[in-house]
Short mmCIF file of C-alpha atoms in Angstrom, two decimals:
data_model
loop_
_atom_site.label_atom_id
_atom_site.label_comp_id
_atom_site.label_asym_id
_atom_site.label_seq_id
_atom_site.Cartn_x
_atom_site.Cartn_y
_atom_site.Cartn_z
CA MET A 1 -21.19 32.60 98.83
CA ALA A 2 -20.82 35.56 96.24
CA ASP A 3 -23.88 36.44 95.18
CA GLN A 4 -22.30 38.35 91.48
CA THR A 5 -25.00 38.68 89.19
CA GLN A 6 -28.53 39.56 90.50
CA THR A 7 -30.86 37.41 91.78
CA VAL A 8 -34.37 39.11 91.22
CA ASP A 9 -37.38 38.15 89.77
CA SER A 10 -36.70 38.39 85.75
CA PRO A 11 -39.00 41.25 84.56
CA LYS A 12 -40.80 41.36 81.03
CA PRO A 13 -38.27 40.90 78.43
CA LEU A 14 -38.01 43.34 75.46
CA ASP A 15 -41.37 42.96 73.73
CA THR A 16 -39.58 42.42 70.11
CA GLN A 17 -42.87 43.37 69.06
CA PHE A 18 -43.18 46.28 70.22
CA ILE A 19 -39.46 47.22 68.64
CA ILE A 20 -41.11 46.37 65.31
CA ASP A 21 -44.17 48.74 65.50
CA GLN A 22 -42.54 51.84 66.54
CA ALA A 23 -39.99 50.67 62.91
CA ARG A 24 -43.49 50.66 61.37
CA GLY A 25 -44.27 53.87 62.39
CA TYR A 26 -41.05 55.41 61.39
CA LEU A 27 -40.99 53.83 57.67
CA ALA A 28 -44.80 54.74 57.81
CA PHE A 29 -43.48 58.34 58.56
CA GLY A 30 -41.13 57.72 55.56
CA GLU A 31 -43.73 56.86 53.15
CA GLN A 32 -45.28 60.10 54.34
CA ILE A 33 -42.47 61.85 53.29
CA ALA A 34 -41.53 60.38 50.50
CA ALA A 35 -44.78 60.83 48.98
CA MET A 36 -44.40 64.92 49.66
CA GLY A 37 -41.26 65.07 48.60
CA GLN A 38 -42.82 63.37 44.98
CA GLN A 39 -45.19 66.20 45.24
CA LEU A 40 -42.56 68.68 45.41
CA GLN A 41 -40.31 68.06 42.96
CA GLY A 42 -43.22 67.72 40.65
CA SER A 43 -44.24 71.60 41.94
CA ALA A 44 -40.89 73.02 41.81
CA ALA A 45 -40.81 71.30 37.57
CA THR A 46 -43.67 74.27 37.59
CA GLY A 47 -41.60 76.73 38.54
CA ALA A 48 -43.08 77.70 41.91
CA ASP A 49 -41.50 79.07 44.74
CA TRP A 50 -40.22 76.94 47.60
CA GLY A 51 -42.67 78.69 50.02
CA THR A 52 -45.34 77.90 48.40
CA MET A 53 -44.77 74.68 47.67
CA LEU A 54 -43.68 74.04 51.34
CA ARG A 55 -46.92 74.62 52.39
CA GLU A 56 -49.23 73.36 49.99
CA ASN A 57 -47.45 69.50 50.21
CA PHE A 58 -46.78 69.73 54.42
CA ALA A 59 -50.83 70.80 54.37
CA GLN A 60 -51.28 67.20 52.08
CA PHE A 61 -48.56 65.47 55.12
CA LYS A 62 -50.22 67.37 58.04
CA THR A 63 -53.80 65.91 56.37
CA ALA A 64 -52.56 62.45 56.70
CA ILE A 65 -51.13 62.37 59.75
CA LEU A 66 -53.97 63.81 61.45
CA GLN A 67 -56.52 61.69 59.56
CA SER A 68 -54.85 58.61 61.65
CA ALA A 69 -55.28 60.69 64.56
CA ASP A 70 -58.79 61.65 63.80
CA ASP A 71 -59.32 57.37 62.93
CA PRO A 72 -56.23 54.85 63.78
CA ASN A 73 -57.82 52.46 61.66
CA VAL A 74 -57.21 54.49 58.54
CA ASN A 75 -53.35 53.64 59.21
CA PRO A 76 -52.70 52.27 62.51
CA GLU A 77 -48.88 52.44 62.08
CA LEU A 78 -48.90 56.03 61.18
CA ALA A 79 -50.95 56.81 64.35
CA ARG A 80 -49.04 54.59 66.54
CA LEU A 81 -46.03 56.75 65.65
CA TRP A 82 -47.85 59.90 67.41
CA ASN A 83 -50.47 58.11 69.86
CA GLN A 84 -47.62 57.09 72.09
CA THR A 85 -48.68 58.84 75.47
CA LEU A 86 -52.28 56.93 75.32
CA ASP A 87 -50.83 53.79 73.84
CA LEU A 88 -48.83 53.75 76.98
CA TRP A 89 -51.72 54.66 79.02
CA GLN A 90 -54.15 51.64 77.59
CA GLN A 91 -51.37 49.36 77.75
CA THR A 92 -50.81 50.28 81.60
CA ALA A 93 -54.58 49.88 82.21
CA THR A 94 -55.07 46.77 80.41
CA SER A 95 -51.89 44.94 82.21
CA LEU A 96 -53.86 45.87 85.76
CA GLY A 97 -57.16 44.39 84.31
CA PHE A 98 -59.15 47.00 83.88
CA VAL A 99 -60.58 46.05 80.58
CA ALA A 100 -63.45 47.67 79.07
CA PRO A 101 -66.74 45.24 79.26
CA ALA A 102 -68.64 44.36 76.23
CA ASP A 103 -71.53 45.98 77.35
CA GLY A 104 -69.99 49.31 77.89
CA GLY A 105 -69.67 48.99 81.55
CA GLY A 106 -71.94 50.91 84.28
CA ASP A 107 -71.06 54.63 85.32
CA ALA A 108 -67.99 54.23 86.07
CA TRP A 109 -66.63 53.12 82.68
CA GLN A 110 -68.89 55.59 81.00
CA ALA A 111 -67.26 58.50 83.24
CA TYR A 112 -63.85 57.12 82.72
CA ARG A 113 -64.12 56.97 78.84
CA GLY A 114 -65.31 60.19 78.57
CA VAL A 115 -62.28 61.40 80.94
CA GLN A 116 -59.81 59.56 78.23
CA ASN A 117 -61.68 61.28 75.49
CA GLN A 118 -60.77 64.71 76.67
CA TYR A 119 -57.33 63.66 77.85
CA PHE A 120 -57.53 62.36 73.86
CA ASP A 121 -58.20 65.38 72.74
CA MET A 122 -55.49 67.38 74.73
CA LEU A 123 -52.86 64.81 73.29
CA ARG A 124 -54.41 65.19 69.28
CA ASN A 125 -54.15 69.53 70.33
CA ALA A 126 -50.64 69.09 71.44
CA ALA A 127 -50.14 66.88 68.28
CA LYS A 128 -51.49 69.45 66.02
CA GLY A 129 -49.33 72.07 67.40
CA ALA A 130 -45.79 69.99 66.86
CA LEU A 131 -47.06 69.64 62.62
CA ASP A 132 -47.35 73.31 62.92
CA LEU A 133 -44.39 74.21 64.65
CA MET A 134 -42.24 71.17 62.08
CA GLU A 135 -43.42 73.54 59.01
CA LYS A 136 -42.60 76.45 61.02
CA GLN A 137 -39.12 74.98 61.37
CA LEU A 138 -38.59 73.41 57.92
CA SER A 139 -39.92 77.09 56.50
CA GLU A 140 -37.02 78.66 58.21
CA ARG A 141 -34.44 76.71 57.33
CA ALA A 142 -35.34 76.59 53.79
CA ALA A 143 -35.56 80.41 54.04
CA THR A 144 -31.54 79.97 55.01
CA GLY A 145 -30.86 77.48 53.05
CA GLN A 146 -30.06 74.79 55.60
CA MET A 147 -29.86 71.32 54.22
CA ILE A 148 -32.02 68.52 55.92
CA GLY A 149 -29.72 65.36 55.07
CA SER A 150 -31.75 62.43 55.76
CA LEU A 151 -34.97 61.38 56.63
CA ARG A 152 -33.87 60.45 60.05
CA GLU A 153 -32.79 64.23 60.57
CA LEU A 154 -36.51 65.18 59.75
CA TYR A 155 -37.87 62.27 61.47
CA ASN A 156 -36.05 63.40 64.59
CA LEU A 157 -37.13 67.11 64.29
CA TRP A 158 -40.65 65.69 63.90
CA VAL A 159 -39.91 64.20 67.27
CA ASP A 160 -38.05 67.52 68.96
CA CYS A 161 -41.56 69.67 67.91
CA ASN A 162 -43.65 67.15 69.78
CA GLU A 163 -41.51 66.76 72.58
CA LYS A 164 -41.96 70.23 72.58
CA THR A 165 -45.08 71.32 72.31
CA TYR A 166 -46.08 67.74 74.54
CA GLY A 167 -44.05 69.10 77.30
CA GLN A 168 -45.54 72.45 77.14
CA MET A 169 -48.96 70.51 77.35
CA LEU A 170 -47.31 68.67 80.18
CA ARG A 171 -46.20 71.68 82.36
CA GLY A 172 -49.59 73.49 82.53
CA SER A 173 -52.20 73.12 84.87
CA ALA A 174 -55.04 71.66 82.63
CA TYR A 175 -52.61 68.46 81.79
CA ALA A 176 -52.07 67.93 85.51
CA GLU A 177 -55.63 68.18 86.56
CA LEU A 178 -57.19 66.27 83.22
CA SER A 179 -53.97 63.36 84.09
CA GLY A 180 -55.21 63.08 87.46
CA ARG A 181 -59.16 62.67 86.45
CA LEU A 182 -58.24 60.12 83.89
CA PHE A 183 -56.28 58.20 87.01
CA ASN A 184 -59.09 58.52 89.43
CA SER A 185 -62.02 57.78 87.07
CA LEU A 186 -59.65 54.70 85.73
CA LEU A 187 -59.33 54.12 89.54
CA ALA A 188 -62.72 54.10 90.25
CA CYS A 189 -63.51 51.11 87.74
CA SER A 190 -61.53 48.89 89.62
CA PRO A 191 -64.01 45.91 90.21
CA LYS A 192 -63.17 46.05 93.93
CA ARG A 193 -64.64 49.19 94.80
CA GLU A 194 -67.87 48.44 92.31
CA ASN A 195 -68.30 45.22 94.32
CA THR A 196 -67.57 48.18 97.93
CA PRO A 197 -71.56 48.61 98.91
CA MET B 1 -37.53 67.86 50.48
CA ILE B 2 -34.78 70.71 51.51
CA GLY B 3 -32.09 68.63 49.98
CA LEU B 4 -33.40 65.13 50.51
CA THR B 5 -34.88 63.59 47.03
CA PRO B 6 -37.93 61.02 47.00
CA GLU B 7 -34.98 58.70 45.73
CA GLN B 8 -32.88 59.20 48.58
CA ILE B 9 -35.94 58.84 51.00
CA SER B 10 -36.86 55.72 49.34
CA GLU B 11 -33.15 54.22 49.83
CA GLU B 12 -33.18 54.91 53.49
CA LEU B 13 -36.32 53.25 54.30
CA LYS B 14 -34.78 50.26 51.87
CA GLY B 15 -31.93 50.43 53.86
CA TYR B 16 -33.52 50.43 57.86
CA SER B 17 -36.09 47.91 56.82
CA ALA B 18 -33.43 45.33 55.60
CA ARG B 19 -31.28 46.42 59.04
CA LEU B 20 -34.60 45.98 61.03
CA THR B 21 -35.15 42.41 59.38
CA GLU B 22 -31.41 41.31 60.14
CA GLY B 23 -30.80 42.82 63.85
CA MET B 24 -34.63 40.99 64.70
CA GLN B 25 -32.49 37.31 64.22
CA THR B 26 -29.65 38.95 66.52
CA LEU B 27 -32.36 40.63 69.15
CA ARG B 28 -33.88 36.83 69.29
CA ARG B 29 -30.18 35.34 69.64
CA VAL B 30 -28.93 37.58 72.19
CA GLY B 31 -30.01 35.69 75.91
CA GLU B 32 -30.16 36.66 79.32
CA ILE B 33 -28.82 39.95 80.22
CA GLU B 34 -27.58 39.90 83.41
CA ALA B 35 -26.90 43.24 85.12
CA GLY B 36 -25.38 43.84 88.58
CA VAL B 37 -21.46 42.81 87.77
CA SER B 38 -19.34 43.47 91.18
CA PRO B 39 -18.87 40.09 93.68
CA ARG B 40 -21.18 40.96 96.69
CA ASP B 41 -22.12 38.70 99.75
CA PRO B 42 -25.31 38.94 101.72
CA VAL B 43 -24.60 39.79 105.43
CA TYR B 44 -28.14 40.65 106.86
CA ARG B 45 -31.79 39.45 105.89
CA GLU B 46 -34.63 40.62 107.32
CA ASP B 47 -38.09 39.88 105.47
CA LYS B 48 -37.40 40.55 101.98
CA LEU B 49 -34.56 42.87 102.73
CA VAL B 50 -30.99 41.69 102.05
CA LEU B 51 -27.96 43.42 103.26
CA TYR B 52 -25.15 42.77 100.67
CA ARG B 53 -21.27 43.64 101.21
CA TYR B 54 -19.34 44.23 98.03
CA GLN B 55 -16.36 42.34 97.74
CA PRO B 56 -13.49 44.84 98.57
CA GLN B 57 -10.94 45.86 95.63
CA VAL B 58 -8.44 47.02 98.30
CA ALA B 59 -6.62 45.03 100.96
CA LYS B 60 -7.22 47.19 103.43
CA PRO B 61 -10.55 49.17 102.77
CA HIS B 62 -11.75 52.46 104.59
CA PRO B 63 -12.69 51.72 108.21
CA ILE B 64 -15.89 52.99 108.05
CA PRO B 65 -18.62 51.67 106.09
CA LEU B 66 -20.60 53.31 103.71
CA LEU B 67 -24.26 51.96 103.47
CA ILE B 68 -25.80 52.29 100.28
CA VAL B 69 -29.70 53.31 100.89
CA TYR B 70 -31.46 53.43 97.20
CA ALA B 71 -35.03 54.29 96.21
CA LEU B 72 -37.89 52.08 96.70
CA VAL B 73 -38.45 52.45 93.07
CA ASN B 74 -36.45 50.60 90.50
CA ARG B 75 -33.75 48.04 91.41
CA PRO B 76 -30.29 49.26 92.96
CA TYR B 77 -28.44 47.20 90.25
CA MET B 78 -28.43 50.76 88.63
CA MET B 79 -25.55 51.62 90.79
CA ASP B 80 -23.42 48.53 89.19
CA ILE B 81 -25.05 47.79 86.06
CA GLN B 82 -22.18 47.09 84.04
CA GLU B 83 -18.28 46.62 84.48
CA ASP B 84 -17.63 49.96 83.08
CA ARG B 85 -20.62 51.70 84.25
CA SER B 86 -20.87 50.90 87.98
CA MET B 87 -20.49 53.58 90.65
CA ILE B 88 -20.03 51.03 93.13
CA ARG B 89 -17.24 49.51 91.26
CA GLY B 90 -15.56 52.93 91.36
CA LEU B 91 -15.91 53.50 94.92
CA LEU B 92 -14.29 50.02 95.90
CA ALA B 93 -11.72 50.82 93.79
CA ALA B 94 -11.10 53.90 95.80
CA GLY B 95 -10.96 52.01 98.75
CA ILE B 96 -14.35 52.24 100.30
CA ASP B 97 -15.78 49.27 101.73
CA VAL B 98 -19.76 49.32 99.98
CA TYR B 99 -22.73 48.06 101.67
CA LEU B 100 -26.17 47.96 99.98
CA ILE B 101 -29.73 47.47 100.98
CA ASP B 102 -31.98 45.75 98.44
CA TRP B 103 -35.15 45.85 99.07
CA GLY B 104 -36.22 43.22 97.34
CA TYR B 105 -40.07 43.00 95.97
CA PRO B 106 -43.00 43.65 98.27
CA ASP B 107 -46.22 41.40 97.62
CA ALA B 108 -49.31 41.33 98.90
CA GLY B 109 -47.94 40.46 102.54
CA ASP B 110 -46.23 43.88 102.78
CA ARG B 111 -49.02 45.82 101.87
CA ASN B 112 -48.99 47.84 105.36
CA LEU B 113 -45.37 47.95 105.57
CA THR B 114 -45.25 51.95 106.71
CA LEU B 115 -42.37 54.70 105.90
CA ALA B 116 -41.62 54.01 109.92
CA ASP B 117 -40.91 50.27 109.33
CA TYR B 118 -38.50 51.10 106.32
CA ILE B 119 -36.83 53.70 108.55
CA HIS B 120 -36.85 53.10 112.13
CA ARG B 121 -36.97 48.87 111.16
CA TYR B 122 -35.20 48.40 108.31
CA ILE B 123 -32.82 51.19 107.72
CA SER B 124 -32.22 51.00 111.78
CA HIS B 125 -31.31 47.52 111.82
CA CYS B 126 -28.80 47.84 108.92
CA VAL B 127 -27.28 50.41 110.11
CA ASP B 128 -26.54 49.02 113.45
CA PHE B 129 -25.07 45.99 112.06
CA LEU B 130 -22.68 47.45 110.43
CA ARG B 131 -21.99 49.33 113.21
CA GLU B 132 -21.28 46.25 115.15
CA ARG B 133 -19.73 44.51 112.96
CA ASN B 134 -17.05 47.47 112.36
CA GLN B 135 -16.59 48.16 116.00
CA GLN B 136 -17.80 51.70 114.98
CA ASP B 137 -20.29 54.01 116.62
CA THR B 138 -21.00 55.81 113.69
CA ILE B 139 -21.19 54.63 109.73
CA ASN B 140 -21.31 56.76 106.60
CA LEU B 141 -24.86 56.45 104.24
CA LEU B 142 -24.92 57.24 101.54
CA GLY B 143 -28.89 57.44 100.28
CA VAL B 144 -30.15 58.11 96.25
CA CYS B 145 -32.86 59.60 95.22
CA GLN B 146 -36.25 58.61 97.04
CA GLY B 147 -33.38 56.56 99.10
CA GLY B 148 -31.95 59.84 99.94
CA ALA B 149 -35.01 61.39 101.31
CA LEU B 150 -35.64 58.30 103.11
CA SER B 151 -31.67 58.50 104.86
CA LEU B 152 -32.61 62.38 105.44
CA CYS B 153 -35.12 61.13 107.79
CA PHE B 154 -33.11 58.16 109.11
CA THR B 155 -30.30 60.67 110.11
CA SER B 156 -32.51 63.46 111.51
CA LEU B 157 -33.86 60.93 113.66
CA TYR B 158 -30.59 59.35 114.60
CA PRO B 159 -27.88 61.50 114.50
CA GLU B 160 -25.60 59.91 116.46
CA LYS B 161 -25.41 56.58 114.62
CA ILE B 162 -24.03 58.73 111.12
CA ARG B 163 -20.29 59.82 110.57
CA ASN B 164 -20.98 61.57 107.14
CA LEU B 165 -24.38 62.01 104.80
CA VAL B 166 -23.96 61.87 101.07
CA THR B 167 -27.55 62.33 99.49
CA MET B 168 -27.62 61.60 95.56
CA VAL B 169 -30.23 63.49 93.22
CA THR B 170 -32.77 63.50 96.09
CA PRO B 171 -35.75 65.72 96.27
CA ILE B 172 -36.27 67.53 99.82
CA ASP B 173 -38.35 70.60 98.46
CA PHE B 174 -41.04 69.00 96.14
CA HIS B 175 -42.54 71.88 95.13
CA THR B 176 -40.03 73.60 93.53
CA PRO B 177 -41.70 74.79 89.70
CA ASP B 178 -40.46 72.40 87.67
CA ASN B 179 -40.74 69.23 89.44
CA LEU B 180 -42.86 67.23 86.84
CA LEU B 181 -43.47 64.17 89.33
CA THR B 182 -45.40 66.16 91.99
CA HIS B 183 -47.02 68.26 88.72
CA LEU B 184 -48.21 64.70 87.84
CA ILE B 185 -49.58 63.41 91.34
CA ARG B 186 -50.89 66.76 92.10
CA TYR B 187 -54.41 65.74 91.41
CA VAL B 188 -54.41 61.85 92.17
CA ASN B 189 -56.02 60.47 94.46
CA VAL B 190 -53.44 58.62 96.48
CA ASP B 191 -55.88 57.19 99.29
CA LEU B 192 -58.28 55.88 96.09
CA LEU B 193 -55.04 54.16 94.45
CA VAL B 194 -53.44 52.56 97.37
CA ASP B 195 -57.40 51.54 98.54
CA SER B 196 -57.80 50.33 95.19
CA PHE B 197 -54.90 47.92 94.85
CA GLY B 198 -53.06 47.37 98.27
CA ASN B 199 -49.64 47.89 96.83
CA VAL B 200 -49.18 50.56 93.69
CA PRO B 201 -48.10 48.57 90.70
CA GLY B 202 -45.35 49.54 89.46
CA SER B 203 -46.23 49.76 85.66
CA PHE B 204 -48.32 52.86 87.21
CA LEU B 205 -44.89 54.21 88.17
CA ASN B 206 -43.26 53.44 84.96
CA PHE B 207 -46.21 54.82 83.09
CA ALA B 208 -45.67 58.62 84.89
CA PHE B 209 -42.11 58.34 83.85
CA LEU B 210 -42.35 57.40 80.59
CA SER B 211 -45.06 60.01 80.08
CA LEU B 212 -42.48 62.96 80.91
CA SER B 213 -40.85 62.01 77.66
CA PRO B 214 -43.18 59.86 75.57
CA PHE B 215 -41.96 60.71 71.76
CA ARG B 216 -38.29 60.12 72.63
CA LEU B 217 -38.64 57.32 75.55
CA ALA B 218 -41.20 55.49 73.65
CA GLY B 219 -40.15 56.19 69.99
CA GLN B 220 -37.29 57.87 69.16
CA LYS B 221 -35.30 55.37 71.14
CA TYR B 222 -36.46 52.15 69.31
CA VAL B 223 -36.40 53.51 65.56
CA ASP B 224 -32.87 54.35 66.19
CA LEU B 225 -32.00 50.92 68.42
CA VAL B 226 -32.59 49.38 64.92
CA ASP B 227 -28.84 51.02 63.89
CA ILE B 228 -27.21 49.35 66.85
CA LEU B 229 -28.86 45.88 66.07
CA ASP B 230 -25.56 44.24 64.58
CA ASP B 231 -23.21 45.46 67.45
CA ALA B 232 -23.64 42.63 70.03
CA THR B 233 -21.81 44.88 72.92
CA ALA B 234 -24.22 48.40 72.17
CA LEU B 235 -27.58 45.79 71.70
CA LYS B 236 -26.70 43.82 75.27
CA ASN B 237 -25.82 47.83 76.98
CA PHE B 238 -29.09 48.93 75.61
CA LEU B 239 -31.23 46.11 76.83
CA ARG B 240 -29.37 46.51 80.18
CA MET B 241 -30.68 49.47 80.62
CA GLU B 242 -34.04 48.18 79.74
CA LYS B 243 -33.98 45.79 81.86
CA TRP B 244 -33.61 48.19 84.67
CA ILE B 245 -36.39 50.72 83.01
CA PHE B 246 -39.24 48.06 83.54
CA ASP B 247 -37.82 46.43 86.74
CA SER B 248 -39.89 48.29 88.60
CA PRO B 249 -40.96 46.59 91.70
CA ASP B 250 -44.38 47.40 93.50
CA GLN B 251 -44.73 50.15 96.26
CA ALA B 252 -45.73 48.76 99.75
CA GLY B 253 -49.26 50.80 99.91
CA ALA B 254 -48.85 52.12 103.46
CA ALA B 255 -45.42 53.57 102.75
CA PHE B 256 -46.24 55.17 99.08
CA ARG B 257 -49.33 56.07 100.81
CA GLN B 258 -47.61 58.79 102.97
CA PHE B 259 -44.52 59.41 100.68
CA ALA B 260 -47.50 60.36 97.94
CA LYS B 261 -49.42 62.55 100.02
CA ASP B 262 -46.60 63.78 102.70
CA PHE B 263 -43.57 64.43 100.65
CA PHE B 264 -44.62 64.51 97.02
CA GLN B 265 -48.63 66.61 97.69
CA GLN B 266 -48.05 68.58 100.56
CA ASN B 267 -43.94 69.12 100.83
CA LYS B 268 -43.77 68.64 104.33
CA LEU B 269 -40.21 67.36 104.47
CA ILE B 270 -38.91 71.08 103.94
CA ARG B 271 -41.51 72.58 106.79
CA GLY B 272 -40.11 69.98 109.42
CA GLU B 273 -44.04 68.36 109.31
CA VAL B 274 -43.39 64.96 108.64
CA VAL B 275 -43.82 62.55 111.34
CA ILE B 276 -42.09 58.44 111.23
CA GLY B 277 -43.57 56.76 113.64
CA GLU B 278 -44.46 59.34 116.26
CA ARG B 279 -41.29 61.16 115.87
CA ARG B 280 -41.33 64.42 113.85
CA VAL B 281 -38.61 64.59 111.60
CA ASP B 282 -36.35 67.87 111.55
CA LEU B 283 -33.52 68.18 109.16
CA ALA B 284 -32.05 70.51 111.39
CA ALA B 285 -30.88 67.64 113.14
CA ILE B 286 -28.47 66.78 110.94
CA VAL B 287 -25.10 68.71 111.89
CA MET B 288 -22.60 66.08 110.56
CA PRO B 289 -20.71 66.29 107.11
CA VAL B 290 -23.36 66.43 103.95
CA LEU B 291 -22.16 66.06 101.06
CA ASN B 292 -24.81 66.91 98.30
CA VAL B 293 -24.58 65.26 95.01
CA TYR B 294 -26.71 66.57 92.03
CA ALA B 295 -27.09 66.52 88.58
CA THR B 296 -27.51 69.85 86.73
CA GLN B 297 -30.09 68.71 83.88
CA ASP B 298 -32.07 66.15 86.42
CA HIS B 299 -35.69 66.35 84.84
CA LEU B 300 -37.27 63.62 88.03
CA VAL B 301 -35.21 65.92 90.50
CA PRO B 302 -34.45 69.55 89.41
CA PRO B 303 -31.31 70.99 90.98
CA ALA B 304 -33.34 73.19 93.31
CA ALA B 305 -35.09 70.24 94.81
CA SER B 306 -31.92 69.09 96.18
CA LYS B 307 -30.01 72.31 97.06
CA VAL B 308 -32.43 73.52 99.32
CA LEU B 309 -30.92 70.87 101.57
CA LYS B 310 -27.75 73.46 102.65
CA ASP B 311 -30.77 75.75 104.43
CA LEU B 312 -32.35 73.47 106.00
CA CYS B 313 -29.75 71.05 107.86
CA ARG B 314 -27.16 72.80 110.33
CA SER B 315 -24.25 70.93 109.20
CA ARG B 316 -20.99 73.46 109.18
CA ASP B 317 -19.45 71.16 106.23
CA TYR B 318 -21.83 71.10 104.00
CA SER B 319 -20.78 70.49 100.38
CA GLU B 320 -21.91 70.49 97.01
CA LEU B 321 -21.08 68.49 94.05
CA SER B 322 -22.52 69.55 90.81
CA PHE B 323 -22.91 66.58 87.72
CA ARG B 324 -23.30 68.11 84.37
CA GLY B 325 -25.73 65.35 83.10
CA GLY B 326 -29.25 63.81 84.42
CA HIS B 327 -30.89 61.64 86.36
CA ILE B 328 -29.27 58.13 85.02
CA GLY B 329 -26.57 59.70 83.47
CA ILE B 330 -25.01 60.46 86.80
CA TYR B 331 -24.81 56.15 87.30
CA VAL B 332 -24.01 55.00 84.17
CA SER B 333 -22.40 57.59 82.09
CA ALA B 334 -18.65 57.87 81.37
CA ARG B 335 -18.12 61.09 82.85
CA ALA B 336 -19.72 60.12 85.81
CA GLN B 337 -17.36 56.92 85.87
CA ARG B 338 -14.48 59.46 86.13
CA GLU B 339 -15.66 62.19 88.01
CA ILE B 340 -18.45 60.75 90.96
CA PRO B 341 -17.31 57.96 92.66
CA PRO B 342 -13.79 59.28 93.44
CA ALA B 343 -15.02 62.56 94.11
CA ILE B 344 -17.38 60.81 96.79
CA ALA B 345 -14.88 58.46 98.01
CA ALA B 346 -11.87 61.47 98.36
CA TRP B 347 -14.48 63.57 100.33
CA LEU B 348 -15.25 60.34 102.69
CA ILE B 349 -12.11 59.70 103.15
CA SER B 350 -11.32 63.04 103.95
CA ARG B 351 -13.54 63.27 106.82
#
């Protein structure tokens, strides 16, 4: 008998909440940009030059993004936007049963948390670099009169900048070493190993 | 800002929110997504393996069957994901008699399956089955990605059974400078991984793939999705790909251990040091015609990782087919449908 469609175990359906979360991140990004746009408009009315205006107002935008990086509770939607890799990692670890013990865990968990913090710092540095790159590219566009036609275009530029700085980090030997340690330190927390005499 | 006014941004955000709200209703109504569209019949089974024959689309298909060996990671329906994006359909239309190995989903009972089991037993049994079924001494073999590496191992160990070998986006040199997967696995304690889990969870591999480009693959892609939520066809196409991306079988522990260490970490394949069972894999034993298909923008298997085959095999009839695109686009893009299956079929039929 012909088997026309796949008779595979059904994978997880697309998580609509995940889509909503990503969309909320984009909306949070848009709100920050809208606030910056208003400030720029106000500055323009005073006759300040464009480069100065952009630097001053982009600094505020950058601060908002970085605050969400330092403390995701400040603006969880904004934090989610740039924190993709760590979120993915934590979701993966949780799905495999690696849940941090309420009492903080033993030595293995403490070691893992230390490595995860280092990993987080590395990701945050790449994200900071992306904001610097974005500011530079916006300045260059402003200098040549190139227009950003939509919020989405600006978001896409932000994504491009993040992919670029993240990609540079990813290709470095320090990232390979640290992500390997992250992996290995998590594995060392598995119950099976902790029970091994 | 640079042409954007606060009012414009506000309007854009409002429009986006509205599309998101409406689109979520569409998404909830879309129903089951099917993938794998061409009619096929199971012709051989062994453990979880099923060998399928795709129903020919011509009255008299080419007499030499083509066996497709897909990777152990991800599922083979990528080759036949929808009607207008199916490499298998293209091969059938060109008159090829197509068979495909579906590895199934390894479970705890498969943790001790080795590469020797996959090559000396599973692939070997499928090849012998097809030789007997078609009354041919040799058949054609097409290996895809990791399945290409397995096919190279098989062909070098059993060259007398393979008439023509096609490799698609197949890694051979795992230590080219631009090989990101090797870069990521370099410091991973593979023994600890396999000893901890038995089988290696597919979700770990998914993380590795997504982490290569997280802002696009886990963020921007879903932001853009909102724009197509009102287009049922585009939405279904998107969901079909999503289904495939996250449909990641666990990897049989023992086989993963050897593949990760010998191929990725130690790059033994190009040095002729891979041992399958008790037999050493020597790519120089590959003397039959070879078609090596690679994608110029492949971020998982860089072209250089594939093209080294030319120097390692001893085929006097070695050809390359270069596709301008990426690792996934080579199966599913519209241009790939026009370029790849007809070229492979013509190459096979002429040999």
